Tab-separated table of C-alpha atoms and ligand atoms in Angstrom:
chain	number	residue	atom	x	y	z
A	1	MET	CA	-44.536	-13.466	-21.612
A	2	ALA	CA	-42.379	-14.249	-18.606
A	3	ASP	CA	-38.752	-14.996	-19.313
A	4	THR	CA	-37.857	-18.543	-18.598
A	5	GLY	CA	-34.620	-20.441	-18.537
A	6	ILE	CA	-31.365	-18.685	-19.232
A	7	THR	CA	-32.926	-15.417	-20.454
A	8	ALA	CA	-34.243	-14.829	-16.920
A	9	LEU	CA	-30.641	-14.645	-15.715
A	10	ARG	CA	-29.272	-12.071	-18.124
A	11	SER	CA	-28.932	-8.386	-17.271
A	12	SER	CA	-28.690	-5.600	-19.814
A	13	PRO	CA	-25.739	-3.162	-19.956
A	14	LEU	CA	-27.925	-0.288	-18.704
A	15	ALA	CA	-30.239	-2.075	-16.238
A	16	HIS	CA	-28.492	-0.284	-13.369
A	17	LEU	CA	-29.258	3.128	-14.910
A	18	ALA	CA	-32.957	2.511	-15.646
A	19	ASP	CA	-34.136	4.608	-12.696
A	20	ARG	CA	-31.677	7.427	-13.459
A	21	MET	CA	-32.814	7.556	-17.071
A	22	ARG	CA	-36.494	7.521	-16.110
A	23	ALA	CA	-35.971	10.298	-13.569
A	24	ALA	CA	-34.199	12.414	-16.194
A	25	ALA	CA	-37.320	12.606	-18.372
A	26	VAL	CA	-38.486	16.107	-19.276
A	27	THR	CA	-42.106	16.742	-20.261
A	28	GLY	CA	-43.737	19.546	-22.220
A	29	ALA	CA	-42.612	21.586	-25.198
A	30	ARG	CA	-38.925	21.017	-24.314
A	31	GLY	CA	-39.509	17.393	-23.479
A	32	VAL	CA	-37.051	14.564	-23.954
A	33	THR	CA	-36.973	11.001	-22.660
A	34	LEU	CA	-34.331	8.296	-22.527
A	35	ARG	CA	-34.690	4.557	-22.073
A	36	GLU	CA	-32.893	1.364	-22.901
A	37	LEU	CA	-34.372	-1.145	-25.322
A	38	PRO	CA	-32.436	-4.172	-24.110
A	39	PHE	CA	-31.770	-7.462	-25.840
A	40	LEU	CA	-32.680	-6.551	-29.409
A	41	HIS	CA	-31.376	-9.077	-31.882
A	42	MET	CA	-28.511	-7.936	-34.085
A	43	VAL	CA	-26.967	-9.875	-36.919
A	44	ASN	CA	-23.873	-8.696	-38.760
A	45	VAL	CA	-23.926	-9.606	-42.448
A	46	ARG	CA	-20.903	-9.355	-44.741
A	47	VAL	CA	-21.220	-10.299	-48.376
A	48	ASP	CA	-20.356	-8.919	-51.804
A	49	PRO	CA	-23.488	-6.915	-52.677
A	50	SER	CA	-23.256	-7.950	-56.329
A	51	SER	CA	-23.127	-11.676	-55.549
A	52	ALA	CA	-25.873	-14.267	-55.860
A	53	ALA	CA	-25.571	-14.875	-52.109
A	54	ALA	CA	-26.515	-11.241	-51.446
A	55	GLY	CA	-29.680	-11.757	-53.491
A	56	ARG	CA	-30.562	-14.872	-51.516
A	57	ILE	CA	-30.013	-13.037	-48.227
A	58	GLU	CA	-32.245	-10.197	-49.408
A	59	THR	CA	-34.958	-12.732	-50.184
A	60	ALA	CA	-34.546	-14.305	-46.751
A	61	LEU	CA	-34.717	-10.892	-45.074
A	62	GLY	CA	-37.635	-9.723	-47.184
A	63	ALA	CA	-35.791	-6.444	-47.728
A	64	PRO	CA	-32.965	-5.255	-49.972
A	65	LEU	CA	-29.535	-4.640	-48.445
A	66	PRO	CA	-29.197	-0.834	-48.546
A	67	ARG	CA	-26.421	0.219	-50.902
A	68	ARG	CA	-25.553	3.683	-49.595
A	69	CYS	CA	-24.298	5.102	-46.331
A	70	GLY	CA	-27.211	6.320	-44.207
A	71	ASP	CA	-29.861	4.232	-45.925
A	72	THR	CA	-31.950	1.629	-44.121
A	73	THR	CA	-34.489	-0.874	-45.361
A	74	ALA	CA	-37.252	-2.533	-43.407
A	75	SER	CA	-39.443	-5.581	-43.546
A	76	GLY	CA	-41.977	-5.805	-40.725
A	77	PRO	CA	-40.177	-5.466	-37.371
A	78	ARG	CA	-36.821	-6.019	-39.084
A	79	THR	CA	-34.505	-3.183	-40.129
A	80	VAL	CA	-31.300	-3.428	-42.136
A	81	LEU	CA	-28.652	-0.754	-41.466
A	82	TRP	CA	-25.767	0.022	-43.819
A	83	LEU	CA	-22.395	-0.362	-42.060
A	84	GLY	CA	-20.053	-0.421	-45.049
A	85	PRO	CA	-19.928	-1.212	-48.762
A	86	ASP	CA	-20.133	-4.946	-47.980
A	87	GLU	CA	-21.412	-4.927	-44.404
A	88	TRP	CA	-24.821	-4.557	-42.771
A	89	LEU	CA	-26.495	-4.896	-39.376
A	90	VAL	CA	-29.912	-6.548	-39.214
A	91	LEU	CA	-31.962	-5.453	-36.199
A	92	SER	CA	-35.018	-7.418	-35.133
A	93	ARG	CA	-37.106	-8.577	-32.208
A	94	SER	CA	-36.393	-12.252	-32.635
A	95	ASP	CA	-33.455	-14.467	-33.489
A	96	GLU	CA	-33.246	-14.599	-37.266
A	97	ALA	CA	-29.595	-15.328	-37.931
A	98	ALA	CA	-30.288	-18.873	-39.113
A	99	ALA	CA	-32.268	-17.800	-42.194
A	100	SER	CA	-29.535	-15.449	-43.439
A	101	ARG	CA	-26.817	-17.954	-42.631
A	102	GLU	CA	-28.646	-20.559	-44.647
A	103	ALA	CA	-29.066	-18.083	-47.512
A	104	LEU	CA	-25.319	-17.383	-47.534
A	105	GLY	CA	-24.543	-21.081	-47.644
A	106	GLN	CA	-20.919	-21.847	-48.448
A	107	ASP	CA	-20.357	-18.639	-50.427
A	108	PRO	CA	-17.798	-16.039	-49.310
A	109	GLY	CA	-19.165	-13.837	-46.538
A	110	SER	CA	-20.314	-14.070	-42.960
A	111	VAL	CA	-23.512	-13.973	-40.912
A	112	VAL	CA	-22.813	-13.549	-37.210
A	113	ASP	CA	-25.126	-12.952	-34.278
A	114	VAL	CA	-23.703	-9.888	-32.523
A	115	SER	CA	-26.648	-9.141	-30.235
A	116	ALA	CA	-24.432	-8.788	-27.168
A	117	ASN	CA	-22.034	-6.405	-28.911
A	118	ARG	CA	-24.273	-3.371	-28.539
A	119	THR	CA	-27.260	-2.227	-26.562
A	120	THR	CA	-29.909	0.235	-27.702
A	121	LEU	CA	-30.785	3.595	-26.184
A	122	GLU	CA	-33.917	5.389	-27.313
A	123	LEU	CA	-33.886	9.176	-27.054
A	124	SER	CA	-37.147	10.879	-27.950
A	125	GLY	CA	-38.958	14.191	-27.729
A	126	PRO	CA	-38.905	17.752	-29.067
A	127	SER	CA	-35.470	18.416	-27.513
A	128	ALA	CA	-33.871	15.115	-28.539
A	129	ARG	CA	-32.020	16.609	-31.501
A	130	GLN	CA	-30.626	19.440	-29.364
A	131	VAL	CA	-29.394	16.910	-26.806
A	132	LEU	CA	-27.494	15.019	-29.490
A	133	GLU	CA	-26.169	18.182	-31.096
A	134	LYS	CA	-24.156	18.847	-27.942
A	135	GLY	CA	-21.814	16.046	-28.915
A	136	CYS	CA	-22.456	14.744	-32.412
A	137	PRO	CA	-20.395	16.100	-35.310
A	138	LEU	CA	-23.055	15.277	-37.916
A	139	ASP	CA	-25.707	17.643	-39.232
A	140	LEU	CA	-28.907	16.241	-37.723
A	141	HIS	CA	-31.138	19.011	-39.098
A	142	PRO	CA	-34.126	17.601	-41.041
A	143	ARG	CA	-32.626	18.952	-44.275
A	144	SER	CA	-29.905	16.309	-44.074
A	145	PHE	CA	-31.085	13.684	-41.572
A	146	GLY	CA	-34.471	12.191	-40.816
A	147	PRO	CA	-36.570	9.106	-40.123
A	148	GLY	CA	-35.111	5.996	-41.711
A	149	ARG	CA	-31.548	7.352	-41.730
A	150	ALA	CA	-28.831	5.526	-39.790
A	151	VAL	CA	-25.099	6.225	-39.634
A	152	SER	CA	-22.034	5.315	-37.621
A	153	THR	CA	-20.686	8.350	-35.841
A	154	THR	CA	-19.803	9.605	-32.371
A	155	VAL	CA	-21.912	11.086	-29.579
A	156	GLY	CA	-19.684	12.652	-26.992
A	157	PRO	CA	-16.539	10.535	-27.297
A	158	VAL	CA	-18.502	7.320	-27.819
A	159	ALA	CA	-18.805	5.590	-31.183
A	160	VAL	CA	-22.433	4.734	-31.885
A	161	LEU	CA	-24.785	3.720	-34.604
A	162	LEU	CA	-27.286	6.553	-34.732
A	163	TRP	CA	-30.657	5.737	-36.253
A	164	GLN	CA	-33.599	8.133	-36.446
A	165	THR	CA	-36.914	6.277	-36.319
A	166	ASP	CA	-39.561	9.020	-36.400
A	167	ASP	CA	-40.323	12.736	-36.502
A	168	ALA	CA	-40.826	13.223	-32.723
A	169	PRO	CA	-37.867	13.095	-33.237
A	170	THR	CA	-36.895	9.689	-31.898
A	171	TYR	CA	-33.345	8.383	-32.188
A	172	ARG	CA	-31.905	5.022	-31.368
A	173	LEU	CA	-28.277	4.998	-30.313
A	174	LEU	CA	-26.377	1.740	-30.394
A	175	PRO	CA	-23.107	1.954	-28.435
A	176	ARG	CA	-20.957	-1.044	-27.730
A	177	SER	CA	-22.079	-2.548	-24.433
A	178	SER	CA	-18.984	-1.553	-22.461
A	179	PHE	CA	-19.453	2.102	-23.493
A	180	ALA	CA	-23.191	2.154	-22.720
A	181	ASP	CA	-22.828	3.211	-19.097
A	182	TYR	CA	-20.711	6.235	-20.033
A	183	LEU	CA	-23.014	7.191	-22.894
A	184	GLY	CA	-26.141	6.789	-20.741
A	185	ARG	CA	-24.708	9.111	-18.108
A	186	TRP	CA	-23.490	11.540	-20.771
A	187	ILE	CA	-27.007	11.794	-22.256
A	188	VAL	CA	-28.706	12.109	-18.859
A	189	ASP	CA	-26.381	15.034	-18.138
A	190	ALA	CA	-27.046	16.574	-21.556
A	191	MET	CA	-30.814	16.303	-20.967
A	192	SER	CA	-30.784	18.084	-17.617
A	193	GLU	CA	-30.838	21.668	-18.935
A	194	PHE	CA	-34.144	21.066	-20.733
A	195	GLY	CA	-35.901	20.566	-17.381
A	196	GLY	CA	-35.564	24.291	-16.720
A	197	PRO	CA	-36.670	27.366	-18.678
A	198	GLU	CA	-34.751	28.164	-21.825
A	199	VAL	CA	-31.814	30.501	-21.272
A	200	LEU	CA	-31.447	32.890	-24.174
B	1	MET	CA	-10.217	20.199	-37.654
B	2	LEU	CA	-9.927	18.601	-41.070
B	3	LEU	CA	-13.076	17.750	-42.990
B	4	ILE	CA	-12.304	14.529	-44.845
B	5	THR	CA	-14.633	12.993	-47.405
B	6	CYS	CA	-14.838	9.227	-46.964
B	7	PRO	CA	-15.347	7.620	-50.401
B	8	TRP	CA	-18.340	5.747	-48.956
B	9	CYS	CA	-19.761	7.959	-46.191
B	10	GLY	CA	-19.140	11.497	-47.408
B	11	PRO	CA	-17.668	14.428	-45.459
B	12	ARG	CA	-16.960	13.719	-41.789
B	13	ASP	CA	-14.859	15.355	-39.111
B	14	GLU	CA	-11.233	14.323	-38.729
B	15	THR	CA	-12.070	12.871	-35.285
B	16	GLU	CA	-13.901	9.977	-36.982
B	17	TYR	CA	-10.702	8.812	-38.706
B	18	HIS	CA	-7.394	7.147	-37.928
B	19	TYR	CA	-4.233	8.153	-39.728
B	20	GLY	CA	-2.280	5.423	-41.496
B	21	GLY	CA	0.853	7.086	-42.856
B	22	GLN	CA	2.160	7.348	-46.382
B	23	ALA	CA	0.142	5.633	-49.106
B	24	HIS	CA	1.472	3.626	-52.038
B	25	VAL	CA	4.341	1.990	-50.121
B	26	PRO	CA	4.584	-1.425	-51.792
B	27	HIS	CA	5.386	-4.463	-49.693
B	28	PRO	CA	8.691	-5.965	-50.881
B	29	GLU	CA	8.256	-8.791	-53.373
B	30	ALA	CA	10.760	-11.009	-51.548
B	31	PRO	CA	11.230	-9.721	-47.967
B	32	SER	CA	13.627	-12.531	-47.044
B	33	ASP	CA	16.061	-11.389	-49.732
B	34	LEU	CA	16.415	-7.877	-48.316
B	35	THR	CA	19.387	-6.616	-46.366
B	36	ASP	CA	18.697	-5.095	-42.963
B	37	GLU	CA	19.195	-1.666	-44.507
B	38	GLN	CA	16.660	-2.373	-47.232
B	39	TRP	CA	14.148	-3.741	-44.738
B	40	ALA	CA	14.657	-0.728	-42.472
B	41	ALA	CA	14.082	1.556	-45.456
B	42	TYR	CA	10.775	-0.204	-46.162
B	43	VAL	CA	9.584	-0.231	-42.561
B	44	PHE	CA	10.769	3.141	-41.299
B	45	PHE	CA	11.657	5.530	-44.111
B	46	ARG	CA	8.911	7.748	-45.475
B	47	ASP	CA	8.704	10.808	-47.666
B	48	ASN	CA	8.199	14.124	-45.955
B	49	PRO	CA	7.169	16.514	-48.700
B	50	LYS	CA	6.068	20.089	-48.293
B	51	GLY	CA	2.915	20.099	-50.382
B	52	PRO	CA	0.659	17.347	-51.717
B	53	PHE	CA	1.140	14.041	-49.914
B	54	ALA	CA	-0.770	10.802	-50.473
B	55	GLU	CA	-1.753	9.246	-47.157
B	56	ARG	CA	-3.800	6.335	-45.896
B	57	TRP	CA	-6.719	7.066	-43.582
B	58	MET	CA	-9.285	4.766	-42.021
B	59	HIS	CA	-12.859	5.729	-41.230
B	60	ALA	CA	-12.672	4.329	-37.706
B	61	THR	CA	-16.078	5.299	-36.311
B	62	GLY	CA	-17.835	5.059	-39.674
B	63	CYS	CA	-17.566	2.364	-42.315
B	64	ARG	CA	-14.136	1.200	-41.016
B	65	ARG	CA	-12.666	1.196	-44.528
B	66	TRP	CA	-9.164	2.268	-45.468
B	67	PHE	CA	-8.814	4.788	-48.272
B	68	ASN	CA	-6.333	7.371	-49.510
B	69	VAL	CA	-6.229	11.109	-48.988
B	70	LEU	CA	-4.192	13.605	-50.985
B	71	ARG	CA	-3.401	16.319	-48.473
B	72	ASP	CA	-1.257	19.439	-48.698
B	73	THR	CA	1.115	19.195	-45.741
B	74	ALA	CA	1.757	22.944	-45.791
B	75	THR	CA	-1.866	24.135	-45.764
B	76	HIS	CA	-3.625	20.985	-44.428
B	77	GLU	CA	-6.006	21.307	-47.367
B	78	VAL	CA	-7.574	17.963	-48.282
B	79	LEU	CA	-7.135	17.987	-52.060
B	80	THR	CA	-9.020	14.771	-52.792
B	81	THR	CA	-9.814	11.310	-51.462
B	82	TYR	CA	-9.891	8.040	-53.369
B	83	ARG	CA	-10.324	4.319	-52.851
B	84	LEU	CA	-7.384	1.937	-52.421
B	85	ASP	CA	-8.082	0.381	-55.818
B	86	GLU	CA	-7.881	3.744	-57.562
B	87	PRO	CA	-4.598	5.319	-58.710
B	88	ARG	CA	-3.319	8.508	-57.163
B	89	PRO	CA	-5.036	11.374	-59.004
B	90	GLY	CA	-2.529	13.306	-61.042
B	91	GLY	CA	-0.028	10.423	-61.085
B	92	THR	CA	3.340	9.969	-59.313
B	93	ARG	CA	3.816	8.038	-56.087
C	1	LIG	ZN1	-16.733	5.818	-44.267
């Protein structure tokens, strides 16, 4: 579907690095790829998880609000990430803020479209975990992190939401838009060693 | 590097947190009634113990919540962490 109207005019935070990221791809047993998934919809939800409004929002989302750090829930192409004890980020392919806002009604809380706050980087391949381990203080080994886990942390000096989506492994990194350029270049640099033979 | 356990997110490196100074410093009930000396004592004067010290920390790159840490200022050992609505473990201050 061709973009029409105002969406045809927008540019993503990493559009200017698309070629650099594509050229950085490594294939084979040490493979790793990086790309931007621009313009995903993100809705920040804040509500008391024990309130009736939270229940209505869960019904509207078709998925429970995860109650623990690291947990995610999903309903079709929609994923709910835990941000805090009363705060979540709903990721989706289409604009869905209205349904949650309606579910909240006049009760205490907030539902805010924050799609422009962050962009999404997808890092995938057998070496993806090693690339992240160069600059992430968390234990990303499968014994403590895996598909369906998402946390706020840092990669390099950049604060990101880090979400693992499959066993490839594939990670999605969500930096704030103004930090995306630095993070994109940081990851491209971290990927470069995997293009050569392993140095033991 | 300190390893601090956020009450919500679990153990994370010190670099994920911001320091917020001494915990359990109550805001004056009637600030306009204070003398300059009393206001200065509230704003600027803090304990400086050698040993366990209750401090506020904020999980800046994580859940962004404030909480309290009981830390030994001599050894840097993090003795415990607790939420703002919980009393200091072991009492006092
Ligand atoms: Zn936390």
